Amino acid sequence: MKRAVFPGSFDPITLGHYDIIERGLGLFDEIIIAIGVNADKKYMFSLDDRKAFIEKAFEGERKIKVMTYSGLTIDFCQEQDASFILRGLRNPADFEFEKAIAHTNRKLSLIETVFLLTSSGKSYISSSIVRDVIRNNGDYTSLVPDTVRI
Ligand code: ADP
């Protein structure tokens, strides 16, 4: 069973995340969307809301599980018997950041990170931009799955 963890804050889930997850479904038997909980971080959406947005977006998809975790992603992967971490790459900055994390994770474990390049037309979407649009009362609806509503 090829199981991957797709970790992130998902504050909130965007169409960029959605695209990577959907394409990952063709590669893995199961994807655990893992919402990282960091007590020091301030979020716009509560953990319950972030989880509900994702669960509703993938309702009926039996290959997807939504979980929360704290601590190291590789420890969570080991607990869940997942051999892969799925990540998306938008731009060179993502690449440099992700490369360091993937190398570190590989040094500390046998877990492989699998990268999917963002689909054309989605590379500009990020949760932080969506939050900015929401904060300023803009129309965020074309950037997120339609299960994300304030
Ligand atoms: P975090 O909040 O921990 O930085 P994110 O929620 O931003 O994590 O992202 C989780 C994963 O989704 C990362 O691998 C990131 O590169 C990927 N991702 C986010 N937005 C996009 C996008 N528009 N296209 C492709 N991948 C994306």
Short mmCIF file of N, CA, C and O in Angstrom, two decimals, residues 44-115:
data_model
loop_
_atom_site.label_atom_id
_atom_site.label_comp_id
_atom_site.label_asym_id
_atom_site.label_seq_id
_atom_site.Cartn_x
_atom_site.Cartn_y
_atom_site.Cartn_z
N MET A 44 -5.78 32.13 10.77
CA MET A 44 -7.02 32.87 10.49
C MET A 44 -8.22 31.97 10.77
O MET A 44 -9.21 32.41 11.35
N PHE A 45 -8.14 30.70 10.37
CA PHE A 45 -9.25 29.77 10.56
C PHE A 45 -8.92 28.79 11.68
O PHE A 45 -7.76 28.38 11.84
N SER A 46 -9.94 28.41 12.44
CA SER A 46 -9.72 27.46 13.53
C SER A 46 -9.36 26.10 12.93
O SER A 46 -9.63 25.82 11.75
N LEU A 47 -8.78 25.27 13.76
CA LEU A 47 -8.41 23.93 13.31
C LEU A 47 -9.66 23.17 12.81
O LEU A 47 -9.61 22.50 11.77
N ASP A 48 -10.77 23.31 13.53
CA ASP A 48 -12.01 22.63 13.13
C ASP A 48 -12.47 23.09 11.75
O ASP A 48 -12.88 22.28 10.92
N ASP A 49 -12.40 24.39 11.51
CA ASP A 49 -12.83 24.92 10.20
C ASP A 49 -11.90 24.42 9.10
O ASP A 49 -12.35 24.00 8.03
N ARG A 50 -10.59 24.49 9.36
CA ARG A 50 -9.63 24.07 8.33
C ARG A 50 -9.86 22.61 7.97
O ARG A 50 -9.80 22.21 6.82
N LYS A 51 -10.14 21.81 8.99
CA LYS A 51 -10.36 20.37 8.77
C LYS A 51 -11.67 20.16 7.99
O LYS A 51 -11.72 19.38 7.03
N ALA A 52 -12.70 20.88 8.40
CA ALA A 52 -14.01 20.71 7.76
C ALA A 52 -13.97 21.13 6.29
O ALA A 52 -14.55 20.46 5.43
N PHE A 53 -13.27 22.22 5.98
CA PHE A 53 -13.16 22.67 4.57
C PHE A 53 -12.56 21.55 3.71
O PHE A 53 -13.02 21.29 2.60
N ILE A 54 -11.52 20.90 4.26
CA ILE A 54 -10.83 19.85 3.48
C ILE A 54 -11.72 18.61 3.37
O ILE A 54 -11.89 18.04 2.30
N GLU A 55 -12.31 18.22 4.51
CA GLU A 55 -13.15 17.00 4.50
C GLU A 55 -14.30 17.15 3.52
O GLU A 55 -14.59 16.22 2.75
N LYS A 56 -14.91 18.33 3.50
CA LYS A 56 -16.05 18.53 2.59
C LYS A 56 -15.57 18.56 1.14
O LYS A 56 -16.26 18.08 0.24
N ALA A 57 -14.40 19.14 0.91
CA ALA A 57 -13.88 19.24 -0.47
C ALA A 57 -13.63 17.84 -1.05
O ALA A 57 -13.74 17.64 -2.26
N PHE A 58 -13.28 16.88 -0.19
CA PHE A 58 -12.96 15.53 -0.68
C PHE A 58 -13.98 14.49 -0.20
O PHE A 58 -13.67 13.30 -0.14
N GLU A 59 -15.17 14.95 0.11
CA GLU A 59 -16.23 14.06 0.59
C GLU A 59 -16.43 12.91 -0.40
O GLU A 59 -16.51 13.12 -1.62
N GLY A 60 -16.48 11.68 0.11
CA GLY A 60 -16.74 10.53 -0.77
C GLY A 60 -15.47 9.97 -1.41
O GLY A 60 -15.53 8.94 -2.08
N GLU A 61 -14.34 10.64 -1.24
CA GLU A 61 -13.08 10.13 -1.81
C GLU A 61 -12.43 9.20 -0.78
O GLU A 61 -11.85 9.65 0.20
N ARG A 62 -12.53 7.91 -1.03
CA ARG A 62 -12.11 6.93 0.00
C ARG A 62 -10.60 6.84 0.16
O ARG A 62 -10.12 6.32 1.16
N LYS A 63 -9.86 7.37 -0.80
CA LYS A 63 -8.40 7.30 -0.70
C LYS A 63 -7.82 8.46 0.12
O LYS A 63 -6.61 8.55 0.31
N ILE A 64 -8.69 9.35 0.58
CA ILE A 64 -8.19 10.52 1.33
C ILE A 64 -8.63 10.47 2.79
O ILE A 64 -9.79 10.19 3.10
N LYS A 65 -7.64 10.73 3.67
CA LYS A 65 -7.94 10.88 5.09
C LYS A 65 -7.46 12.26 5.51
O LYS A 65 -6.46 12.75 4.98
N VAL A 66 -8.15 12.87 6.46
CA VAL A 66 -7.71 14.17 6.97
C VAL A 66 -7.38 14.01 8.45
O VAL A 66 -8.21 13.52 9.22
N MET A 67 -6.16 14.38 8.82
CA MET A 67 -5.75 14.23 10.22
C MET A 67 -5.01 15.49 10.67
O MET A 67 -4.62 16.31 9.84
N THR A 68 -4.82 15.60 11.97
CA THR A 68 -4.00 16.70 12.48
C THR A 68 -2.78 16.09 13.18
O THR A 68 -2.84 14.93 13.62
N TYR A 69 -1.71 16.86 13.24
CA TYR A 69 -0.53 16.33 13.93
C TYR A 69 0.31 17.49 14.45
O TYR A 69 0.20 18.62 13.98
N SER A 70 1.13 17.18 15.45
CA SER A 70 2.14 18.16 15.87
C SER A 70 3.47 17.41 15.94
O SER A 70 3.50 16.18 15.95
N GLY A 71 4.54 18.15 15.96
CA GLY A 71 5.85 17.51 15.97
C GLY A 71 6.38 17.32 14.57
O GLY A 71 5.89 17.94 13.62
N LEU A 72 7.37 16.46 14.45
CA LEU A 72 8.03 16.28 13.16
C LEU A 72 7.14 15.52 12.18
O LEU A 72 6.53 14.51 12.55
N THR A 73 7.14 15.98 10.94
CA THR A 73 6.34 15.30 9.90
C THR A 73 6.80 13.86 9.72
O THR A 73 5.98 12.95 9.55
N ILE A 74 8.12 13.64 9.77
CA ILE A 74 8.60 12.25 9.58
C ILE A 74 8.14 11.32 10.70
O ILE A 74 7.87 10.15 10.48
N ASP A 75 8.03 11.85 11.92
CA ASP A 75 7.53 11.02 13.03
C ASP A 75 6.06 10.65 12.78
O ASP A 75 5.64 9.51 13.00
N PHE A 76 5.30 11.64 12.30
CA PHE A 76 3.89 11.37 11.98
C PHE A 76 3.79 10.33 10.86
O PHE A 76 2.97 9.41 10.92
N CYS A 77 4.64 10.46 9.85
CA CYS A 77 4.63 9.49 8.74
C CYS A 77 4.90 8.09 9.29
O CYS A 77 4.22 7.12 8.89
N GLN A 78 5.87 7.98 10.16
CA GLN A 78 6.21 6.67 10.71
C GLN A 78 5.04 6.10 11.52
O GLN A 78 4.70 4.93 11.37
N GLU A 79 4.41 6.95 12.31
CA GLU A 79 3.23 6.49 13.08
C GLU A 79 2.13 5.97 12.17
O GLU A 79 1.41 5.05 12.51
N GLN A 80 2.00 6.63 11.02
CA GLN A 80 0.91 6.27 10.11
C GLN A 80 1.33 5.24 9.06
O GLN A 80 0.56 4.92 8.16
N ASP A 81 2.56 4.77 9.16
CA ASP A 81 3.09 3.81 8.21
C ASP A 81 3.03 4.36 6.77
O ASP A 81 2.63 3.66 5.84
N ALA A 82 3.39 5.63 6.64
CA ALA A 82 3.43 6.27 5.32
C ALA A 82 4.90 6.40 4.89
O ALA A 82 5.71 6.90 5.67
N SER A 83 5.23 5.98 3.69
CA SER A 83 6.62 6.01 3.23
C SER A 83 6.94 7.25 2.41
O SER A 83 8.08 7.45 2.01
N PHE A 84 5.92 8.06 2.12
CA PHE A 84 6.13 9.20 1.23
C PHE A 84 5.53 10.48 1.82
O PHE A 84 4.49 10.43 2.49
N ILE A 85 6.22 11.58 1.52
CA ILE A 85 5.66 12.91 1.78
C ILE A 85 5.39 13.52 0.41
O ILE A 85 6.26 13.47 -0.47
N LEU A 86 4.21 14.06 0.21
CA LEU A 86 3.86 14.71 -1.05
C LEU A 86 3.96 16.23 -0.84
O LEU A 86 3.45 16.76 0.15
N ARG A 87 4.64 16.90 -1.76
CA ARG A 87 4.74 18.37 -1.69
C ARG A 87 4.54 18.96 -3.07
O ARG A 87 4.78 18.30 -4.09
N GLY A 88 4.12 20.21 -3.10
CA GLY A 88 3.96 20.91 -4.37
C GLY A 88 5.07 21.94 -4.54
O GLY A 88 5.58 22.47 -3.55
N LEU A 89 5.44 22.20 -5.77
CA LEU A 89 6.47 23.20 -6.05
C LEU A 89 5.88 24.28 -6.95
O LEU A 89 5.36 23.98 -8.03
N ARG A 90 5.96 25.52 -6.49
CA ARG A 90 5.41 26.63 -7.26
C ARG A 90 6.47 27.41 -8.00
O ARG A 90 6.24 27.95 -9.07
N ASN A 91 7.63 27.56 -7.38
CA ASN A 91 8.64 28.50 -7.88
C ASN A 91 10.01 28.16 -7.28
O ASN A 91 10.11 27.28 -6.42
N PRO A 92 11.05 28.88 -7.70
CA PRO A 92 12.40 28.59 -7.18
C PRO A 92 12.49 28.72 -5.65
O PRO A 92 13.22 27.97 -5.02
N ALA A 93 11.74 29.63 -5.08
CA ALA A 93 11.80 29.79 -3.62
C ALA A 93 11.27 28.53 -2.93
O ALA A 93 11.86 28.03 -1.97
N ASP A 94 10.16 27.99 -3.45
CA ASP A 94 9.63 26.72 -2.91
C ASP A 94 10.68 25.63 -3.04
O ASP A 94 10.91 24.85 -2.13
N PHE A 95 11.34 25.61 -4.22
CA PHE A 95 12.31 24.55 -4.47
C PHE A 95 13.44 24.58 -3.44
O PHE A 95 13.78 23.55 -2.83
N GLU A 96 14.00 25.75 -3.21
CA GLU A 96 15.12 25.86 -2.26
C GLU A 96 14.68 25.47 -0.86
O GLU A 96 15.37 24.74 -0.15
N PHE A 97 13.53 25.94 -0.46
CA PHE A 97 13.00 25.65 0.88
C PHE A 97 12.72 24.15 1.03
O PHE A 97 13.15 23.50 1.97
N GLU A 98 12.04 23.61 0.02
CA GLU A 98 11.64 22.20 0.08
C GLU A 98 12.84 21.27 0.00
O GLU A 98 12.85 20.20 0.59
N LYS A 99 13.85 21.69 -0.76
CA LYS A 99 15.04 20.86 -0.93
C LYS A 99 15.72 20.65 0.42
O LYS A 99 16.09 19.52 0.78
N ALA A 100 15.87 21.71 1.18
CA ALA A 100 16.53 21.60 2.50
C ALA A 100 15.73 20.69 3.42
O ALA A 100 16.30 19.85 4.13
N ILE A 101 14.41 20.85 3.41
CA ILE A 101 13.58 20.03 4.29
C ILE A 101 13.63 18.55 3.86
O ILE A 101 13.77 17.65 4.68
N ALA A 102 13.54 18.34 2.53
CA ALA A 102 13.54 16.95 2.03
C ALA A 102 14.87 16.27 2.34
O ALA A 102 14.90 15.10 2.75
N HIS A 103 15.98 17.01 2.18
CA HIS A 103 17.28 16.42 2.51
C HIS A 103 17.37 16.09 3.99
O HIS A 103 17.88 15.03 4.37
N THR A 104 16.87 16.99 4.82
CA THR A 104 16.91 16.76 6.27
C THR A 104 16.06 15.54 6.62
O THR A 104 16.50 14.65 7.38
N ASN A 105 14.87 15.48 6.05
CA ASN A 105 13.98 14.35 6.34
C ASN A 105 14.61 13.04 5.89
O ASN A 105 14.47 12.00 6.55
N ARG A 106 15.32 13.10 4.78
CA ARG A 106 15.95 11.90 4.24
C ARG A 106 17.14 11.47 5.11
O ARG A 106 17.44 10.30 5.24
N LYS A 107 17.80 12.46 5.71
CA LYS A 107 18.92 12.18 6.60
C LYS A 107 18.41 11.49 7.88
O LYS A 107 19.06 10.62 8.44
N LEU A 108 17.22 11.93 8.30
CA LEU A 108 16.69 11.44 9.58
C LEU A 108 15.80 10.21 9.44
O LEU A 108 15.37 9.64 10.44
N SER A 109 15.44 9.85 8.22
CA SER A 109 14.50 8.74 8.03
C SER A 109 14.65 8.17 6.62
O SER A 109 15.45 8.69 5.84
N LEU A 110 13.86 7.17 6.31
CA LEU A 110 13.91 6.60 4.96
C LEU A 110 12.76 7.14 4.10
O LEU A 110 12.54 6.67 2.98
N ILE A 111 12.06 8.11 4.65
CA ILE A 111 10.88 8.61 3.92
C ILE A 111 11.30 9.46 2.72
O ILE A 111 12.16 10.32 2.82
N GLU A 112 10.69 9.17 1.59
CA GLU A 112 10.98 9.89 0.35
C GLU A 112 9.97 11.01 0.16
O GLU A 112 8.77 10.81 0.40
N THR A 113 10.45 12.16 -0.29
CA THR A 113 9.53 13.25 -0.62
C THR A 113 9.30 13.25 -2.13
O THR A 113 10.26 13.18 -2.91
N VAL A 114 8.05 13.29 -2.52
CA VAL A 114 7.68 13.29 -3.94
C VAL A 114 7.11 14.68 -4.25
O VAL A 114 6.21 15.16 -3.57
N PHE A 115 7.68 15.31 -5.27
CA PHE A 115 7.26 16.67 -5.62
C PHE A 115 6.43 16.68 -6.90
O PHE A 115 6.80 16.03 -7.88
#
